CSV table of C-alpha atoms in Angstrom, one decimal:
chain,number,residue,atom,x,y,z
A,6,MET,CA,-8.4,-124.3,-63.9
A,7,THR,CA,-9.3,-123.9,-67.6
A,8,ILE,CA,-9.5,-120.4,-69.0
A,9,THR,CA,-11.3,-119.5,-72.2
A,10,LEU,CA,-11.4,-116.5,-74.4
A,11,GLU,CA,-14.9,-115.4,-75.4
A,12,ARG,CA,-15.1,-113.2,-78.5
A,13,VAL,CA,-17.5,-110.5,-77.6
A,14,PRO,CA,-20.4,-110.0,-80.1
A,15,SER,CA,-21.6,-106.7,-81.3
A,16,CYS,CA,-24.7,-106.8,-79.0
A,17,GLY,CA,-25.9,-108.6,-75.9
A,18,PRO,CA,-24.9,-109.2,-72.3
A,19,ALA,CA,-21.2,-109.9,-73.1
A,20,ARG,CA,-20.8,-106.5,-74.7
A,21,ASP,CA,-22.5,-104.8,-71.8
A,22,GLU,CA,-20.3,-106.6,-69.4
A,23,LEU,CA,-17.1,-105.5,-71.2
A,24,ALA,CA,-18.3,-101.9,-71.3
A,25,ALA,CA,-19.0,-102.1,-67.6
A,26,LEU,CA,-15.5,-103.4,-66.8
A,27,LEU,CA,-13.6,-100.8,-68.7
A,28,PRO,CA,-14.1,-97.6,-66.5
A,29,ASP,CA,-12.7,-99.1,-63.3
A,30,TYR,CA,-9.7,-100.5,-65.2
A,31,LEU,CA,-9.0,-97.1,-66.8
A,32,ARG,CA,-9.4,-95.3,-63.5
A,33,GLY,CA,-6.8,-97.7,-62.0
A,34,LEU,CA,-4.4,-96.6,-64.7
A,35,GLY,CA,-5.1,-93.0,-64.0
A,36,ALA,CA,-6.8,-92.6,-67.4
A,37,ASP,CA,-10.1,-91.1,-68.5
A,38,PRO,CA,-12.8,-93.7,-67.8
A,39,ASP,CA,-14.5,-92.8,-71.1
A,40,TYR,CA,-13.1,-95.1,-73.8
A,41,PRO,CA,-14.1,-93.8,-77.2
A,42,TYR,CA,-12.4,-96.7,-79.1
A,43,LEU,CA,-14.7,-99.4,-77.8
A,44,PRO,CA,-17.4,-99.1,-80.5
A,45,LEU,CA,-14.7,-99.5,-83.2
A,46,TYR,CA,-14.2,-103.1,-82.1
A,47,TRP,CA,-17.4,-104.0,-83.9
A,48,THR,CA,-17.3,-101.6,-86.8
A,49,GLU,CA,-13.6,-101.7,-88.0
A,50,ALA,CA,-11.8,-104.7,-89.4
A,51,GLY,CA,-8.8,-106.0,-87.5
A,52,ARG,CA,-10.2,-105.4,-84.0
A,53,PHE,CA,-10.9,-108.3,-81.6
A,54,PRO,CA,-12.7,-107.8,-78.2
A,55,TYR,CA,-12.5,-110.7,-75.7
A,56,LEU,CA,-13.7,-111.6,-72.2
A,57,ILE,CA,-11.5,-113.9,-70.3
A,58,ARG,CA,-13.4,-116.6,-68.5
A,59,GLU,CA,-12.4,-119.1,-65.8
A,60,GLN,CA,-14.9,-121.9,-65.2
A,61,GLY,CA,-17.6,-119.6,-66.5
A,62,ARG,CA,-16.7,-116.7,-64.3
A,63,THR,CA,-15.4,-113.4,-65.9
A,64,ALA,CA,-11.8,-113.0,-64.9
A,65,GLY,CA,-10.8,-110.1,-67.2
A,66,PHE,CA,-10.8,-108.8,-70.7
A,67,ALA,CA,-8.5,-108.1,-73.6
A,68,LEU,CA,-8.8,-105.7,-76.6
A,69,VAL,CA,-6.6,-106.7,-79.5
A,70,ARG,CA,-6.2,-104.9,-82.8
A,71,GLN,CA,-4.2,-105.4,-86.0
A,72,LEU,CA,-2.3,-102.3,-87.0
A,73,PRO,CA,-3.4,-100.9,-90.3
A,74,ASP,CA,-1.6,-102.1,-93.4
A,75,SER,CA,0.5,-104.4,-91.2
A,76,ARG,CA,0.8,-108.0,-89.9
A,77,VAL,CA,1.5,-106.7,-86.4
A,78,PHE,CA,-1.0,-107.2,-83.6
A,79,GLU,CA,-1.3,-104.8,-80.7
A,80,MET,CA,-2.5,-105.6,-77.1
A,81,ALA,CA,-4.5,-102.4,-76.8
A,82,GLU,CA,-5.9,-103.3,-73.4
A,83,PHE,CA,-5.4,-106.3,-71.1
A,84,CYS,CA,-6.9,-106.7,-67.7
A,85,VAL,CA,-7.1,-109.5,-65.1
A,86,LEU,CA,-9.6,-108.7,-62.3
A,87,PRO,CA,-7.9,-108.3,-58.9
A,88,GLU,CA,-9.6,-111.4,-57.4
A,89,PHE,CA,-8.1,-113.6,-60.2
A,90,ARG,CA,-4.5,-112.4,-60.0
A,91,GLY,CA,-1.5,-114.2,-58.6
A,92,ARG,CA,-2.5,-117.7,-60.0
A,93,GLY,CA,-1.0,-117.6,-63.4
A,94,LEU,CA,-4.3,-116.9,-65.1
A,95,GLY,CA,-3.0,-113.8,-66.8
A,96,ALA,CA,-0.1,-115.6,-68.3
A,97,ARG,CA,-2.3,-118.4,-69.7
A,98,ALA,CA,-4.7,-115.8,-71.2
A,99,ALA,CA,-1.9,-113.9,-72.8
A,100,ARG,CA,-0.5,-117.1,-74.4
A,101,ALA,CA,-4.0,-118.0,-75.7
A,102,LEU,CA,-4.2,-114.5,-77.3
A,103,PHE,CA,-0.8,-114.9,-78.9
A,104,ALA,CA,-1.9,-118.3,-80.2
A,105,ALA,CA,-5.2,-117.0,-81.5
A,106,HIS,CA,-3.5,-114.2,-83.5
A,107,PRO,CA,-0.1,-115.6,-84.8
A,108,GLY,CA,2.5,-113.2,-85.9
A,109,PRO,CA,4.5,-110.3,-84.6
A,110,TRP,CA,3.0,-108.3,-81.6
A,111,ARG,CA,3.4,-104.9,-80.0
A,112,ILE,CA,2.6,-104.3,-76.4
A,113,GLY,CA,2.6,-100.8,-74.9
A,114,VAL,CA,2.7,-100.3,-71.1
A,115,MET,CA,2.7,-97.0,-69.1
A,116,ALA,CA,6.3,-96.6,-67.9
A,117,ASP,CA,5.2,-96.1,-64.3
A,118,ASN,CA,3.1,-99.3,-64.2
A,119,ALA,CA,5.6,-101.5,-62.5
A,120,GLY,CA,3.3,-104.5,-62.1
A,121,ALA,CA,2.4,-104.6,-65.9
A,122,LEU,CA,6.1,-104.1,-66.8
A,123,SER,CA,7.1,-107.1,-64.7
A,124,PHE,CA,4.2,-109.2,-66.0
A,125,TRP,CA,5.0,-108.7,-69.7
A,126,ARG,CA,8.7,-109.0,-69.3
A,127,ARG,CA,8.1,-112.4,-67.7
A,128,VAL,CA,5.3,-113.7,-70.1
A,129,ALA,CA,6.3,-112.3,-73.5
A,130,PRO,CA,9.6,-114.3,-73.8
A,131,GLN,CA,7.6,-117.5,-73.4
A,132,ALA,CA,5.7,-116.8,-76.6
A,133,ALA,CA,8.3,-115.0,-78.7
A,134,VAL,CA,10.0,-116.8,-81.6
A,135,GLN,CA,13.1,-114.7,-80.8
A,136,PRO,CA,13.9,-112.5,-77.8
A,137,PRO,CA,11.4,-109.6,-77.5
A,138,ARG,CA,12.7,-106.1,-78.1
A,139,GLU,CA,12.2,-103.3,-75.6
A,140,ALA,CA,12.1,-99.6,-76.4
A,141,ASP,CA,10.9,-96.4,-74.8
A,142,GLY,CA,7.7,-95.2,-76.6
A,143,ALA,CA,6.1,-91.9,-76.8
A,144,ASP,CA,4.2,-90.1,-74.0
A,145,GLY,CA,5.7,-92.1,-71.2
A,146,PHE,CA,5.0,-95.5,-72.7
A,147,TRP,CA,7.3,-98.6,-72.7
A,148,MET,CA,7.1,-100.7,-75.8
A,149,LEU,CA,7.7,-104.4,-76.2
A,150,SER,CA,7.8,-106.1,-79.6
A,151,LEU,CA,7.5,-109.8,-80.2
A,152,PRO,CA,9.1,-110.5,-83.6
A,153,GLY,CA,7.6,-113.1,-85.9
A,154,ALA,CA,10.9,-114.3,-87.5
A,155,PRO,CA,13.4,-117.0,-86.6
A,156,SER,CA,16.1,-116.1,-84.1
A,157,ILE,CA,19.5,-114.7,-85.2
A,158,ARG,CA,22.8,-116.1,-84.0
A,159,ALA,CA,25.2,-113.9,-82.1
A,160,SER,CA,27.6,-114.2,-85.0
A,161,GLY,CA,25.1,-112.4,-87.1
A,162,GLN,CA,24.3,-115.4,-89.2
A,163,THR,CA,20.8,-116.6,-89.5
A,164,ALA,CA,20.0,-119.8,-87.6
A,165,PRO,CA,19.0,-122.9,-89.6
A,166,PRO,CA,15.5,-122.4,-90.9
A,167,GLN,CA,12.7,-123.7,-88.6
A,168,ASP,CA,9.7,-125.6,-89.9
A,169,THR,CA,7.2,-122.8,-89.5
A,170,HIS,CA,4.4,-124.8,-91.3
A,171,GLU,CA,4.1,-128.0,-89.2
A,172,VAL,CA,1.0,-130.2,-88.7
A,173,ARG,CA,1.3,-132.6,-85.8
A,174,VAL,CA,-0.9,-134.7,-83.5
A,175,ALA,CA,-2.5,-132.4,-80.8
A,176,THR,CA,-1.7,-133.0,-77.1
A,177,PRO,CA,-3.7,-131.9,-74.1
A,178,THR,CA,-1.3,-128.9,-73.6
A,179,ASP,CA,-2.5,-127.7,-77.0
A,180,THR,CA,-6.2,-127.6,-76.0
A,181,PRO,CA,-6.4,-124.0,-74.6
A,182,ALA,CA,-4.8,-122.6,-77.8
A,183,MET,CA,-7.2,-124.7,-79.9
A,184,LEU,CA,-10.2,-123.5,-78.0
A,185,ALA,CA,-9.0,-119.9,-78.2
A,186,ILE,CA,-9.1,-119.9,-82.0
A,187,ASP,CA,-12.6,-121.6,-82.2
A,188,VAL,CA,-15.2,-118.9,-81.8
A,189,LEU,CA,-18.0,-121.4,-81.5
A,190,ALA,CA,-16.1,-123.4,-78.7
A,191,LEU,CA,-15.7,-120.1,-76.8
A,192,ALA,CA,-19.4,-119.8,-76.6
A,193,ASP,CA,-20.4,-123.5,-76.3
A,194,PRO,CA,-19.1,-125.5,-73.4
A,195,ALA,CA,-20.4,-128.8,-75.0
A,196,ARG,CA,-18.3,-128.1,-78.1
A,197,ALA,CA,-15.3,-127.2,-76.0
A,198,TRP,CA,-15.7,-130.5,-74.1
A,199,GLN,CA,-16.0,-132.5,-77.4
A,200,ILE,CA,-12.7,-131.0,-78.6
A,201,THR,CA,-11.0,-131.6,-75.3
A,202,LEU,CA,-12.1,-135.3,-75.3
A,203,ALA,CA,-11.0,-135.7,-79.0
A,204,VAL,CA,-7.5,-134.4,-78.2
A,205,GLU,CA,-7.2,-136.8,-75.3
A,206,GLN,CA,-8.2,-139.6,-77.7
A,207,GLY,CA,-5.6,-138.6,-80.3
A,208,GLN,CA,-8.2,-137.6,-82.8
A,209,CYS,CA,-7.0,-134.0,-83.5
A,210,ARG,CA,-4.0,-132.5,-85.4
A,211,VAL,CA,-2.9,-128.9,-85.1
A,212,ALA,CA,-1.3,-126.6,-87.7
A,213,VAL,CA,1.6,-124.7,-86.2
A,214,ASP,CA,3.1,-121.6,-87.8
A,215,ALA,CA,6.1,-120.0,-86.1
A,216,GLY,CA,5.5,-122.0,-83.0
A,217,ARG,CA,1.8,-121.0,-82.6
A,218,ILE,CA,-1.3,-123.0,-83.3
A,219,VAL,CA,-3.2,-121.5,-86.2
A,220,GLY,CA,-5.8,-124.3,-86.9
A,221,TYR,CA,-6.8,-127.9,-86.1
A,222,VAL,CA,-8.6,-130.8,-87.7
A,223,MET,CA,-10.6,-133.5,-86.0
A,224,GLN,CA,-11.0,-137.0,-87.5
A,225,ASP,CA,-12.0,-140.5,-86.4
A,226,HIS,CA,-12.5,-143.8,-88.1
A,227,GLY,CA,-16.1,-144.5,-87.0
A,228,PHE,CA,-18.1,-143.5,-90.0
A,229,PHE,CA,-19.5,-146.9,-91.1
A,230,GLY,CA,-16.0,-148.3,-90.7
A,231,HIS,CA,-14.3,-145.5,-92.6
A,232,GLY,CA,-12.4,-142.4,-91.7
A,233,PHE,CA,-14.3,-139.1,-91.2
A,234,VAL,CA,-13.2,-135.5,-90.8
A,235,SER,CA,-15.8,-133.9,-88.6
A,236,LEU,CA,-14.2,-130.5,-88.0
A,237,ILE,CA,-11.6,-128.1,-89.5
A,238,VAL,CA,-11.0,-124.8,-87.7
A,239,VAL,CA,-8.6,-122.0,-88.7
A,240,ALA,CA,-7.7,-118.9,-86.7
A,241,ALA,CA,-9.5,-115.9,-88.2
A,242,ALA,CA,-6.3,-114.0,-88.9
A,243,CYS,CA,-4.8,-117.0,-90.8
A,244,ARG,CA,-7.6,-117.9,-93.2
A,245,ARG,CA,-7.0,-117.9,-97.0
A,246,GLN,CA,-3.4,-118.9,-96.4
A,247,GLY,CA,-3.7,-122.6,-97.1
A,248,VAL,CA,-3.9,-123.7,-93.5
A,249,ALA,CA,-7.2,-125.6,-94.0
A,250,LEU,CA,-5.8,-127.4,-97.0
A,251,ARG,CA,-2.7,-128.5,-95.1
A,252,LEU,CA,-4.9,-129.8,-92.3
A,253,LEU,CA,-7.1,-131.8,-94.7
A,254,GLN,CA,-4.0,-133.2,-96.4
A,255,ALA,CA,-2.6,-134.3,-93.0
A,256,ALA,CA,-6.0,-136.0,-92.3
A,257,VAL,CA,-5.7,-137.9,-95.6
A,258,ALA,CA,-2.2,-139.0,-94.8
A,259,ALA,CA,-3.3,-140.2,-91.3
A,260,CYS,CA,-6.3,-142.1,-92.5
A,261,ASP,CA,-6.2,-145.9,-91.8
A,262,THR,CA,-9.1,-146.8,-94.1
A,263,ALA,CA,-9.4,-147.0,-97.9
A,264,LYS,CA,-11.9,-144.1,-97.9
A,265,LEU,CA,-12.0,-140.8,-96.0
A,266,PHE,CA,-15.3,-139.0,-95.8
A,267,THR,CA,-16.2,-135.5,-94.7
A,268,SER,CA,-19.2,-133.2,-95.1
A,269,THR,CA,-20.3,-129.6,-95.2
A,270,ASN,CA,-23.5,-127.5,-95.5
A,271,GLN,CA,-24.7,-126.8,-99.0
A,272,SER,CA,-24.4,-123.1,-98.2
A,273,ASN,CA,-20.7,-123.4,-97.3
A,274,VAL,CA,-19.2,-122.7,-100.8
A,275,ALA,CA,-15.7,-122.1,-99.4
A,276,ALA,CA,-15.6,-125.5,-97.8
A,277,GLN,CA,-16.8,-127.1,-101.0
A,278,ARG,CA,-13.9,-125.5,-102.9
A,279,LEU,CA,-11.5,-126.8,-100.3
A,280,MET,CA,-12.8,-130.3,-100.8
A,281,ALA,CA,-12.3,-130.1,-104.5
A,282,LYS,CA,-8.8,-128.7,-104.1
A,283,ALA,CA,-7.9,-131.6,-101.8
A,284,GLY,CA,-9.2,-134.2,-104.2
A,285,PHE,CA,-12.5,-135.1,-102.5
A,286,VAL,CA,-15.5,-135.9,-104.7
A,287,PRO,CA,-19.3,-135.6,-104.0
A,288,SER,CA,-20.8,-138.7,-102.3
A,289,GLY,CA,-24.4,-137.9,-101.6
A,290,MET,CA,-26.5,-135.5,-99.5
A,291,ILE,CA,-28.2,-135.7,-96.1
A,292,GLU,CA,-31.5,-133.8,-95.6
A,293,ASN,CA,-33.1,-132.6,-92.3
A,294,LEU,CA,-30.0,-131.8,-90.3
A,295,ASP,CA,-30.0,-128.1,-90.7
A,296,GLU,CA,-33.4,-126.8,-91.8
A,297,GLY,CA,-33.2,-125.7,-95.4
A,298,ASP,CA,-29.5,-126.3,-95.7
A,299,PRO,CA,-28.7,-129.9,-96.7
A,300,GLU,CA,-25.4,-131.6,-95.7
A,301,LEU,CA,-23.2,-132.5,-98.6
A,302,VAL,CA,-21.0,-135.6,-98.2
A,303,TYR,CA,-17.6,-135.9,-99.8
A,304,VAL,CA,-15.2,-138.8,-100.1
A,305,LYS,CA,-11.5,-139.3,-101.0
A,306,PHE,CA,-10.3,-142.7,-102.1
A,307,VAL,CA,-7.1,-142.9,-100.0
A,308,ARG,CA,-5.8,-146.3,-101.3
């Protein structure tokens, strides 16, 4: 079964659902059911609230935060509802979260929570670039760190550098991680299906940093017989780091036609700057797609 991560907006049914799930989860941990940090997930930068869905049903939730003045992400809370446990759903959700927020992670577990300890000891090594580090934390907590650096040889010498900035053709096994970083796909099943189908048809490429998917590009060759880039998505935590430019350059290299087209809304100034940086030039405008916001068409002469 496919699982998705739904980023919870600041208001509406999803936020109410998350707030309703928290008290029972906290009571199960022997903690105070009042959770004063929840409102901060919509008022402070670096906080990410998610509902975990399976086939449209709520299977759990996760609260992720980025530690202040740090690249480190923390799994503040993670819950799979009892009726969904024992089927690997939690492991898939955890891997999708790691993929959505690439970089080093810290996970704290109450030392007497044997089930959670066993779960993270099993799942974390599958996502770590090098073996996770365990340590006893404060106040009866067990801490697990997932480093974001290449592994070190037993001799103490650094292993040969890995290609941490790879762009490659996406495969169906990449689809969950791609959907996890696409906020619109998390809320729109039709978009999620479009992406899934495009991956199966070999029309997507993914940007991979340190072994984790941080963005993707979708292109085909059906725009009046020319190549067309229809979608570029970059994980929120990895924007302004050149990922989109790498993806667009990879699309240019993969184009089989003499011209490669793409488009963006007139209001999307950041995308227009990206086009210019990648060597695309204006090629017209389409009215009446989005009311009051024309679509600007760009082209790059590949050969």
